[in-house]
């Protein structure tokens, strides 16, 4: 498959204008230490609380009239689910969303509130059921990351970082799981802001992407293993096929962070940054806080990919 290029990225940027928020790039004086500095891209400010609306709307808005009439089906632990439901509601398209039973209740409730039909399944069935529904009802499948329209939509995050970044920016930190976000961001950064490094961040307990980049082939983790991490949005067992090609072409490195580091980053973002981040969205900040010395950069931008988390979990992380 061809990699997403500047033309596809710019087309996505035009398509999602007025639907996805053009989130700011925020300076973080509380994270400066004289040697390095941090800027945050808070995608938690999107109408669905995460970056996923960019790719979902770009994908659905590009459907033909015949495809829209058929309806769509998607699978997700929460943020893609909400984004597809919201985009479908805006465009008048029926949406059926398959979600793992362990999905946070707030994400399930929000997906239903946007008008989608939600089916809860065991984690092992999350990939099978959507295919069965698409076959039975002729729904259009909307993948969470393995699709050029999804990647291009997510890549608008990278276009905005490149347009807003300080001149000294040298490193962009991006959460990684299935790979749609980092694929789009990395393509946008490398094609429009040359010289800036792109580094993926994932939990130690779901580190398939780091293994894949280093092995030169897609590594697949057992689903049960990935469910050990608190970062529920980063529990995919492997990179997608097309995302892996983008990762190989454009991503400089992938680092991991521990569960405690993720928890601490959520608390720091709330207390010092005044930003609500779900654990999955906080991993990039965790990498800056605990790995920046190893990474060698001086001016970092970190994508805070989402802020959808249970209030009880947020309370727990703030009082730990």
PDB file of N, CA and C in Angstrom, residues 208-299:
ATOM      1  N   UNK A 208       4.341  -4.059  21.883  1.00  0.00           N
ATOM      2  CA  UNK A 208       4.506  -4.743  20.597  1.00  0.00           C
ATOM      3  C   UNK A 208       5.119  -3.852  19.530  1.00  0.00           C
ATOM      4  N   UNK A 209       4.826  -2.543  19.577  1.00  0.00           N
ATOM      5  CA  UNK A 209       5.317  -1.652  18.523  1.00  0.00           C
ATOM      6  C   UNK A 209       6.826  -1.494  18.590  1.00  0.00           C
ATOM      7  N   UNK A 210       7.371  -1.341  19.789  1.00  0.00           N
ATOM      8  CA  UNK A 210       8.821  -1.260  19.932  1.00  0.00           C
ATOM      9  C   UNK A 210       9.473  -2.536  19.418  1.00  0.00           C
ATOM     10  N   UNK A 211       8.894  -3.680  19.779  1.00  0.00           N
ATOM     11  CA  UNK A 211       9.422  -4.953  19.296  1.00  0.00           C
ATOM     12  C   UNK A 211       9.354  -5.069  17.790  1.00  0.00           C
ATOM     13  N   UNK A 212       8.268  -4.551  17.201  1.00  0.00           N
ATOM     14  CA  UNK A 212       8.098  -4.613  15.751  1.00  0.00           C
ATOM     15  C   UNK A 212       9.125  -3.763  15.030  1.00  0.00           C
ATOM     16  N   UNK A 213       9.342  -2.537  15.518  1.00  0.00           N
ATOM     17  CA  UNK A 213      10.303  -1.650  14.868  1.00  0.00           C
ATOM     18  C   UNK A 213      11.706  -2.235  14.921  1.00  0.00           C
ATOM     19  N   UNK A 214      12.052  -2.821  16.048  1.00  0.00           N
ATOM     20  CA  UNK A 214      13.402  -3.352  16.197  1.00  0.00           C
ATOM     21  C   UNK A 214      13.602  -4.661  15.447  1.00  0.00           C
ATOM     22  N   UNK A 215      12.546  -5.448  15.328  1.00  0.00           N
ATOM     23  CA  UNK A 215      12.655  -6.728  14.626  1.00  0.00           C
ATOM     24  C   UNK A 215      12.506  -6.579  13.119  1.00  0.00           C
ATOM     25  N   UNK A 216      11.910  -5.469  12.681  1.00  0.00           N
ATOM     26  CA  UNK A 216      11.683  -5.275  11.251  1.00  0.00           C
ATOM     27  C   UNK A 216      10.506  -6.064  10.720  1.00  0.00           C
ATOM     28  N   UNK A 217       9.675  -6.589  11.601  1.00  0.00           N
ATOM     29  CA  UNK A 217       8.476  -7.312  11.216  1.00  0.00           C
ATOM     30  C   UNK A 217       7.424  -7.114  12.297  1.00  0.00           C
ATOM     31  N   UNK A 218       6.151  -7.198  11.937  1.00  0.00           N
ATOM     32  CA  UNK A 218       5.084  -6.954  12.899  1.00  0.00           C
ATOM     33  C   UNK A 218       5.055  -8.037  13.977  1.00  0.00           C
ATOM     34  N   UNK A 219       5.171  -7.606  15.221  1.00  0.00           N
ATOM     35  CA  UNK A 219       5.107  -8.493  16.376  1.00  0.00           C
ATOM     36  C   UNK A 219       3.692  -8.451  16.938  1.00  0.00           C
ATOM     37  N   UNK A 220       3.137  -9.614  17.268  1.00  0.00           N
ATOM     38  CA  UNK A 220       1.783  -9.694  17.815  1.00  0.00           C
ATOM     39  C   UNK A 220       1.840 -10.197  19.250  1.00  0.00           C
ATOM     40  N   UNK A 221       1.252  -9.456  20.162  1.00  0.00           N
ATOM     41  CA  UNK A 221       1.181  -9.852  21.564  1.00  0.00           C
ATOM     42  C   UNK A 221      -0.137 -10.566  21.854  1.00  0.00           C
ATOM     43  N   UNK A 222      -0.171 -11.479  22.798  1.00  0.00           N
ATOM     44  CA  UNK A 222      -1.443 -12.064  23.225  1.00  0.00           C
ATOM     45  C   UNK A 222      -2.352 -10.972  23.789  1.00  0.00           C
ATOM     46  N   UNK A 223      -3.626 -11.012  23.414  1.00  0.00           N
ATOM     47  CA  UNK A 223      -4.570  -9.990  23.874  1.00  0.00           C
ATOM     48  C   UNK A 223      -4.578  -9.892  25.391  1.00  0.00           C
ATOM     49  N   UNK A 224      -4.551 -11.041  26.065  1.00  0.00           N
ATOM     50  CA  UNK A 224      -4.598 -11.038  27.534  1.00  0.00           C
ATOM     51  C   UNK A 224      -3.424 -10.273  28.139  1.00  0.00           C
ATOM     52  N   UNK A 225      -2.268 -10.317  27.503  1.00  0.00           N
ATOM     53  CA  UNK A 225      -1.104  -9.606  28.012  1.00  0.00           C
ATOM     54  C   UNK A 225      -1.289  -8.093  27.923  1.00  0.00           C
ATOM     55  N   UNK A 226      -1.829  -7.607  26.809  1.00  0.00           N
ATOM     56  CA  UNK A 226      -1.997  -6.162  26.643  1.00  0.00           C
ATOM     57  C   UNK A 226      -3.017  -5.597  27.619  1.00  0.00           C
ATOM     58  N   UNK A 227      -3.941  -6.418  28.089  1.00  0.00           N
ATOM     59  CA  UNK A 227      -4.979  -5.935  29.007  1.00  0.00           C
ATOM     60  C   UNK A 227      -4.459  -5.738  30.429  1.00  0.00           C
ATOM     61  N   UNK A 228      -3.180  -5.966  30.656  1.00  0.00           N
ATOM     62  CA  UNK A 228      -2.609  -5.700  31.979  1.00  0.00           C
ATOM     63  C   UNK A 228      -2.346  -4.214  32.199  1.00  0.00           C
ATOM     64  N   UNK A 229      -2.233  -3.427  31.125  1.00  0.00           N
ATOM     65  CA  UNK A 229      -1.913  -2.017  31.288  1.00  0.00           C
ATOM     66  C   UNK A 229      -3.149  -1.196  31.613  1.00  0.00           C
ATOM     67  N   UNK A 230      -2.942  -0.152  32.402  1.00  0.00           N
ATOM     68  CA  UNK A 230      -4.012   0.779  32.731  1.00  0.00           C
ATOM     69  C   UNK A 230      -4.408   1.614  31.519  1.00  0.00           C
ATOM     70  N   UNK A 231      -3.542   1.692  30.524  1.00  0.00           N
ATOM     71  CA  UNK A 231      -3.787   2.503  29.331  1.00  0.00           C
ATOM     72  C   UNK A 231      -4.700   1.744  28.371  1.00  0.00           C
ATOM     73  N   UNK A 232      -6.013   1.810  28.615  1.00  0.00           N
ATOM     74  CA  UNK A 232      -6.957   0.960  27.878  1.00  0.00           C
ATOM     75  C   UNK A 232      -6.993   1.271  26.386  1.00  0.00           C
ATOM     76  N   UNK A 233      -6.641   2.485  25.993  1.00  0.00           N
ATOM     77  CA  UNK A 233      -6.633   2.819  24.575  1.00  0.00           C
ATOM     78  C   UNK A 233      -5.416   2.314  23.829  1.00  0.00           C
ATOM     79  N   UNK A 234      -4.465   1.713  24.543  1.00  0.00           N
ATOM     80  CA  UNK A 234      -3.225   1.229  23.918  1.00  0.00           C
ATOM     81  C   UNK A 234      -3.089  -0.282  24.057  1.00  0.00           C
ATOM     82  N   UNK A 235      -4.204  -0.980  24.042  1.00  0.00           N
ATOM     83  CA  UNK A 235      -4.199  -2.428  24.255  1.00  0.00           C
ATOM     84  C   UNK A 235      -4.297  -3.242  22.972  1.00  0.00           C
ATOM     85  N   UNK A 236      -4.111  -2.620  21.829  1.00  0.00           N
ATOM     86  CA  UNK A 236      -4.094  -3.392  20.591  1.00  0.00           C
ATOM     87  C   UNK A 236      -2.917  -4.368  20.627  1.00  0.00           C
ATOM     88  N   UNK A 237      -3.099  -5.578  20.117  1.00  0.00           N
ATOM     89  CA  UNK A 237      -2.016  -6.568  20.176  1.00  0.00           C
ATOM     90  C   UNK A 237      -0.914  -6.380  19.144  1.00  0.00           C
ATOM     91  N   UNK A 238      -1.164  -5.521  18.136  1.00  0.00           N
ATOM     92  CA  UNK A 238      -0.145  -5.338  17.099  1.00  0.00           C
ATOM     93  C   UNK A 238      -0.389  -4.047  16.341  1.00  0.00           C
ATOM     94  N   UNK A 239       0.622  -3.602  15.632  1.00  0.00           N
ATOM     95  CA  UNK A 239       0.455  -2.511  14.687  1.00  0.00           C
ATOM     96  C   UNK A 239      -0.347  -2.998  13.488  1.00  0.00           C
ATOM     97  N   UNK A 240      -1.097  -2.089  12.874  1.00  0.00           N
ATOM     98  CA  UNK A 240      -1.753  -2.427  11.624  1.00  0.00           C
ATOM     99  C   UNK A 240      -0.736  -2.577  10.503  1.00  0.00           C
ATOM    100  N   UNK A 241      -1.157  -3.169   9.409  1.00  0.00           N
ATOM    101  CA  UNK A 241      -0.256  -3.406   8.275  1.00  0.00           C
ATOM    102  C   UNK A 241       0.226  -2.085   7.681  1.00  0.00           C
ATOM    103  N   UNK A 242      -0.702  -1.202   7.333  1.00  0.00           N
ATOM    104  CA  UNK A 242      -0.316   0.089   6.757  1.00  0.00           C
ATOM    105  C   UNK A 242       0.404   0.976   7.777  1.00  0.00           C
ATOM    106  N   UNK A 243      -0.056   1.035   9.026  1.00  0.00           N
ATOM    107  CA  UNK A 243       0.713   1.791  10.021  1.00  0.00           C
ATOM    108  C   UNK A 243       2.153   1.303  10.177  1.00  0.00           C
ATOM    109  N   UNK A 244       2.357  -0.006  10.126  1.00  0.00           N
ATOM    110  CA  UNK A 244       3.720  -0.516  10.277  1.00  0.00           C
ATOM    111  C   UNK A 244       4.623  -0.002   9.164  1.00  0.00           C
ATOM    112  N   UNK A 245       4.097   0.120   7.949  1.00  0.00           N
ATOM    113  CA  UNK A 245       4.892   0.660   6.850  1.00  0.00           C
ATOM    114  C   UNK A 245       5.263   2.120   7.123  1.00  0.00           C
ATOM    115  N   UNK A 246       4.321   2.883   7.686  1.00  0.00           N
ATOM    116  CA  UNK A 246       4.612   4.276   8.029  1.00  0.00           C
ATOM    117  C   UNK A 246       5.631   4.360   9.163  1.00  0.00           C
ATOM    118  N   UNK A 247       5.486   3.492  10.158  1.00  0.00           N
ATOM    119  CA  UNK A 247       6.420   3.480  11.277  1.00  0.00           C
ATOM    120  C   UNK A 247       7.836   3.198  10.782  1.00  0.00           C
ATOM    121  N   UNK A 248       7.964   2.211   9.914  1.00  0.00           N
ATOM    122  CA  UNK A 248       9.294   1.893   9.375  1.00  0.00           C
ATOM    123  C   UNK A 248       9.876   3.059   8.578  1.00  0.00           C
ATOM    124  N   UNK A 249       9.005   3.781   7.868  1.00  0.00           N
ATOM    125  CA  UNK A 249       9.488   4.857   7.001  1.00  0.00           C
ATOM    126  C   UNK A 249       9.792   6.143   7.751  1.00  0.00           C
ATOM    127  N   UNK A 250       8.999   6.448   8.789  1.00  0.00           N
ATOM    128  CA  UNK A 250       9.063   7.790   9.351  1.00  0.00           C
ATOM    129  C   UNK A 250       9.364   7.898  10.849  1.00  0.00           C
ATOM    130  N   UNK A 251       9.221   6.826  11.607  1.00  0.00           N
ATOM    131  CA  UNK A 251       9.381   6.921  13.059  1.00  0.00           C
ATOM    132  C   UNK A 251      10.831   6.646  13.439  1.00  0.00           C
ATOM    133  N   UNK A 252      11.407   7.522  14.258  1.00  0.00           N
ATOM    134  CA  UNK A 252      12.813   7.414  14.620  1.00  0.00           C
ATOM    135  C   UNK A 252      13.070   6.391  15.712  1.00  0.00           C
ATOM    136  N   UNK A 253      12.143   6.270  16.656  1.00  0.00           N
ATOM    137  CA  UNK A 253      12.335   5.327  17.755  1.00  0.00           C
ATOM    138  C   UNK A 253      11.010   5.143  18.478  1.00  0.00           C
ATOM    139  N   UNK A 254      10.941   4.114  19.307  1.00  0.00           N
ATOM    140  CA  UNK A 254       9.789   3.864  20.170  1.00  0.00           C
ATOM    141  C   UNK A 254      10.319   3.535  21.554  1.00  0.00           C
ATOM    142  N   UNK A 255       9.790   4.220  22.566  1.00  0.00           N
ATOM    143  CA  UNK A 255      10.198   3.972  23.942  1.00  0.00           C
ATOM    144  C   UNK A 255       8.993   3.503  24.751  1.00  0.00           C
ATOM    145  N   UNK A 256       9.276   2.893  25.896  1.00  0.00           N
ATOM    146  CA  UNK A 256       8.202   2.419  26.755  1.00  0.00           C
ATOM    147  C   UNK A 256       8.242   3.136  28.102  1.00  0.00           C
ATOM    148  N   UNK A 257       7.074   3.158  28.758  1.00  0.00           N
ATOM    149  CA  UNK A 257       6.965   3.739  30.094  1.00  0.00           C
ATOM    150  C   UNK A 257       6.248   2.741  30.998  1.00  0.00           C
ATOM    151  N   UNK A 258       6.543   2.820  32.295  1.00  0.00           N
ATOM    152  CA  UNK A 258       5.969   1.886  33.252  1.00  0.00           C
ATOM    153  C   UNK A 258       4.567   2.304  33.669  1.00  0.00           C
ATOM    154  N   UNK A 259       3.865   1.407  34.322  1.00  0.00           N
ATOM    155  CA  UNK A 259       2.523   1.711  34.809  1.00  0.00           C
ATOM    156  C   UNK A 259       2.552   2.846  35.824  1.00  0.00           C
ATOM    157  N   UNK A 260       3.539   2.837  36.716  1.00  0.00           N
ATOM    158  CA  UNK A 260       3.621   3.910  37.710  1.00  0.00           C
ATOM    159  C   UNK A 260       3.927   5.241  37.044  1.00  0.00           C
ATOM    160  N   UNK A 261       4.766   5.234  36.036  1.00  0.00           N
ATOM    161  CA  UNK A 261       5.084   6.477  35.328  1.00  0.00           C
ATOM    162  C   UNK A 261       3.853   7.028  34.618  1.00  0.00           C
ATOM    163  N   UNK A 262       3.027   6.147  34.058  1.00  0.00           N
ATOM    164  CA  UNK A 262       1.784   6.583  33.415  1.00  0.00           C
ATOM    165  C   UNK A 262       0.848   7.206  34.449  1.00  0.00           C
ATOM    166  N   UNK A 263       0.694   6.532  35.578  1.00  0.00           N
ATOM    167  CA  UNK A 263      -0.166   7.047  36.647  1.00  0.00           C
ATOM    168  C   UNK A 263       0.327   8.421  37.129  1.00  0.00           C
ATOM    169  N   UNK A 264       1.614   8.531  37.333  1.00  0.00           N
ATOM    170  CA  UNK A 264       2.167   9.793  37.805  1.00  0.00           C
ATOM    171  C   UNK A 264       1.963  10.909  36.779  1.00  0.00           C
ATOM    172  N   UNK A 265       2.069  10.577  35.498  1.00  0.00           N
ATOM    173  CA  UNK A 265       1.905  11.596  34.454  1.00  0.00           C
ATOM    174  C   UNK A 265       0.471  12.114  34.415  1.00  0.00           C
ATOM    175  N   UNK A 266      -0.514  11.235  34.614  1.00  0.00           N
ATOM    176  CA  UNK A 266      -1.908  11.686  34.679  1.00  0.00           C
ATOM    177  C   UNK A 266      -2.071  12.706  35.800  1.00  0.00           C
ATOM    178  N   UNK A 267      -1.487  12.413  36.962  1.00  0.00           N
ATOM    179  CA  UNK A 267      -1.595  13.319  38.105  1.00  0.00           C
ATOM    180  C   UNK A 267      -0.878  14.642  37.843  1.00  0.00           C
ATOM    181  N   UNK A 268       0.310  14.587  37.272  1.00  0.00           N
ATOM    182  CA  UNK A 268       1.062  15.806  36.979  1.00  0.00           C
ATOM    183  C   UNK A 268       0.320  16.689  35.981  1.00  0.00           C
ATOM    184  N   UNK A 269      -0.249  16.082  34.947  1.00  0.00           N
ATOM    185  CA  UNK A 269      -0.980  16.853  33.944  1.00  0.00           C
ATOM    186  C   UNK A 269      -2.180  17.560  34.558  1.00  0.00           C
ATOM    187  N   UNK A 270      -2.859  16.886  35.482  1.00  0.00           N
ATOM    188  CA  UNK A 270      -4.017  17.497  36.135  1.00  0.00           C
ATOM    189  C   UNK A 270      -3.598  18.589  37.118  1.00  0.00           C
ATOM    190  N   UNK A 271      -2.585  18.300  37.908  1.00  0.00           N
ATOM    191  CA  UNK A 271      -2.209  19.213  38.985  1.00  0.00           C
ATOM    192  C   UNK A 271      -1.360  20.387  38.512  1.00  0.00           C
ATOM    193  N   UNK A 272      -0.432  20.133  37.567  1.00  0.00           N
ATOM    194  CA  UNK A 272       0.463  21.194  37.097  1.00  0.00           C
ATOM    195  C   UNK A 272       0.006  21.775  35.764  1.00  0.00           C
ATOM    196  N   UNK A 273      -0.496  20.916  34.888  1.00  0.00           N
ATOM    197  CA  UNK A 273      -0.904  21.384  33.572  1.00  0.00           C
ATOM    198  C   UNK A 273      -2.357  21.773  33.462  1.00  0.00           C
ATOM    199  N   UNK A 274      -3.169  21.471  34.492  1.00  0.00           N
ATOM    200  CA  UNK A 274      -4.620  21.740  34.476  1.00  0.00           C
ATOM    201  C   UNK A 274      -5.300  21.081  33.290  1.00  0.00           C
ATOM    202  N   UNK A 275      -4.834  19.883  32.958  1.00  0.00           N
ATOM    203  CA  UNK A 275      -5.383  19.133  31.839  1.00  0.00           C
ATOM    204  C   UNK A 275      -5.767  17.734  32.296  1.00  0.00           C
ATOM    205  N   UNK A 276      -6.965  17.282  31.904  1.00  0.00           N
ATOM    206  CA  UNK A 276      -7.395  15.921  32.199  1.00  0.00           C
ATOM    207  C   UNK A 276      -6.908  15.013  31.083  1.00  0.00           C
ATOM    208  N   UNK A 277      -6.128  14.012  31.442  1.00  0.00           N
ATOM    209  CA  UNK A 277      -5.610  13.054  30.465  1.00  0.00           C
ATOM    210  C   UNK A 277      -5.947  11.651  30.915  1.00  0.00           C
ATOM    211  N   UNK A 278      -6.450  10.829  30.004  1.00  0.00           N
ATOM    212  CA  UNK A 278      -6.595   9.416  30.322  1.00  0.00           C
ATOM    213  C   UNK A 278      -5.203   8.788  30.293  1.00  0.00           C
ATOM    214  N   UNK A 279      -5.014   7.627  30.907  1.00  0.00           N
ATOM    215  CA  UNK A 279      -3.680   7.023  30.915  1.00  0.00           C
ATOM    216  C   UNK A 279      -3.067   6.877  29.525  1.00  0.00           C
ATOM    217  N   UNK A 280      -3.869   6.493  28.537  1.00  0.00           N
ATOM    218  CA  UNK A 280      -3.347   6.340  27.177  1.00  0.00           C
ATOM    219  C   UNK A 280      -2.831   7.663  26.629  1.00  0.00           C
ATOM    220  N   UNK A 281      -3.506   8.740  26.964  1.00  0.00           N
ATOM    221  CA  UNK A 281      -3.097  10.049  26.485  1.00  0.00           C
ATOM    222  C   UNK A 281      -1.907  10.617  27.209  1.00  0.00           C
ATOM    223  N   UNK A 282      -1.633  10.084  28.412  1.00  0.00           N
ATOM    224  CA  UNK A 282      -0.563  10.622  29.244  1.00  0.00           C
ATOM    225  C   UNK A 282       0.790   9.973  28.993  1.00  0.00           C
ATOM    226  N   UNK A 283       0.850   8.904  28.190  1.00  0.00           N
ATOM    227  CA  UNK A 283       2.126   8.190  28.044  1.00  0.00           C
ATOM    228  C   UNK A 283       3.208   9.062  27.413  1.00  0.00           C
ATOM    229  N   UNK A 284       2.819   9.960  26.506  1.00  0.00           N
ATOM    230  CA  UNK A 284       3.830  10.808  25.859  1.00  0.00           C
ATOM    231  C   UNK A 284       4.435  11.784  26.867  1.00  0.00           C
ATOM    232  N   UNK A 285       3.603  12.319  27.761  1.00  0.00           N
ATOM    233  CA  UNK A 285       4.128  13.183  28.818  1.00  0.00           C
ATOM    234  C   UNK A 285       5.002  12.383  29.768  1.00  0.00           C
ATOM    235  N   UNK A 286       4.614  11.154  30.067  1.00  0.00           N
ATOM    236  CA  UNK A 286       5.430  10.285  30.916  1.00  0.00           C
ATOM    237  C   UNK A 286       6.813  10.079  30.295  1.00  0.00           C
ATOM    238  N   UNK A 287       6.855   9.919  28.984  1.00  0.00           N
ATOM    239  CA  UNK A 287       8.147   9.733  28.317  1.00  0.00           C
ATOM    240  C   UNK A 287       9.024  10.964  28.483  1.00  0.00           C
ATOM    241  N   UNK A 288       8.426  12.153  28.386  1.00  0.00           N
ATOM    242  CA  UNK A 288       9.210  13.378  28.600  1.00  0.00           C
ATOM    243  C   UNK A 288       9.702  13.453  30.040  1.00  0.00           C
ATOM    244  N   UNK A 289       8.823  13.173  30.987  1.00  0.00           N
ATOM    245  CA  UNK A 289       9.180  13.308  32.399  1.00  0.00           C
ATOM    246  C   UNK A 289      10.255  12.312  32.841  1.00  0.00           C
ATOM    247  N   UNK A 290      10.215  11.096  32.255  1.00  0.00           N
ATOM    248  CA  UNK A 290      11.077  10.028  32.758  1.00  0.00           C
ATOM    249  C   UNK A 290      12.098   9.510  31.745  1.00  0.00           C
ATOM    250  N   UNK A 291      12.029   9.942  30.473  1.00  0.00           N
ATOM    251  CA  UNK A 291      12.951   9.419  29.463  1.00  0.00           C
ATOM    252  C   UNK A 291      13.672  10.515  28.681  1.00  0.00           C
ATOM    253  N   UNK A 292      13.338  11.761  28.928  1.00  0.00           N
ATOM    254  CA  UNK A 292      13.885  12.846  28.100  1.00  0.00           C
ATOM    255  C   UNK A 292      15.401  12.853  28.093  1.00  0.00           C
ATOM    256  N   UNK A 293      16.019  12.565  29.238  1.00  0.00           N
ATOM    257  CA  UNK A 293      17.469  12.542  29.293  1.00  0.00           C
ATOM    258  C   UNK A 293      18.085  11.515  28.373  1.00  0.00           C
ATOM    259  N   UNK A 294      17.384  10.401  28.174  1.00  0.00           N
ATOM    260  CA  UNK A 294      17.865   9.342  27.283  1.00  0.00           C
ATOM    261  C   UNK A 294      17.640   9.699  25.815  1.00  0.00           C
ATOM    262  N   UNK A 295      16.636  10.546  25.544  1.00  0.00           N
ATOM    263  CA  UNK A 295      16.242  10.826  24.163  1.00  0.00           C
ATOM    264  C   UNK A 295      17.084  11.908  23.503  1.00  0.00           C
ATOM    265  N   UNK A 296      17.714  12.761  24.309  1.00  0.00           N
ATOM    266  CA  UNK A 296      18.661  13.717  23.753  1.00  0.00           C
ATOM    267  C   UNK A 296      18.081  14.985  23.174  1.00  0.00           C
ATOM    268  N   UNK A 297      16.765  15.167  23.209  1.00  0.00           N
ATOM    269  CA  UNK A 297      16.187  16.379  22.652  1.00  0.00           C
ATOM    270  C   UNK A 297      16.228  17.539  23.626  1.00  0.00           C
ATOM    271  N   UNK A 298      15.914  18.745  23.090  1.00  0.00           N
ATOM    272  CA  UNK A 298      15.878  19.946  23.934  1.00  0.00           C
ATOM    273  C   UNK A 298      14.486  20.566  23.960  1.00  0.00           C
ATOM    274  N   UNK A 299      13.802  20.573  22.820  1.00  0.00           N
ATOM    275  CA  UNK A 299      12.451  21.145  22.754  1.00  0.00           C
ATOM    276  C   UNK A 299      11.500  20.065  22.250  1.00  0.00           C
TER     277      UNK A 299
END
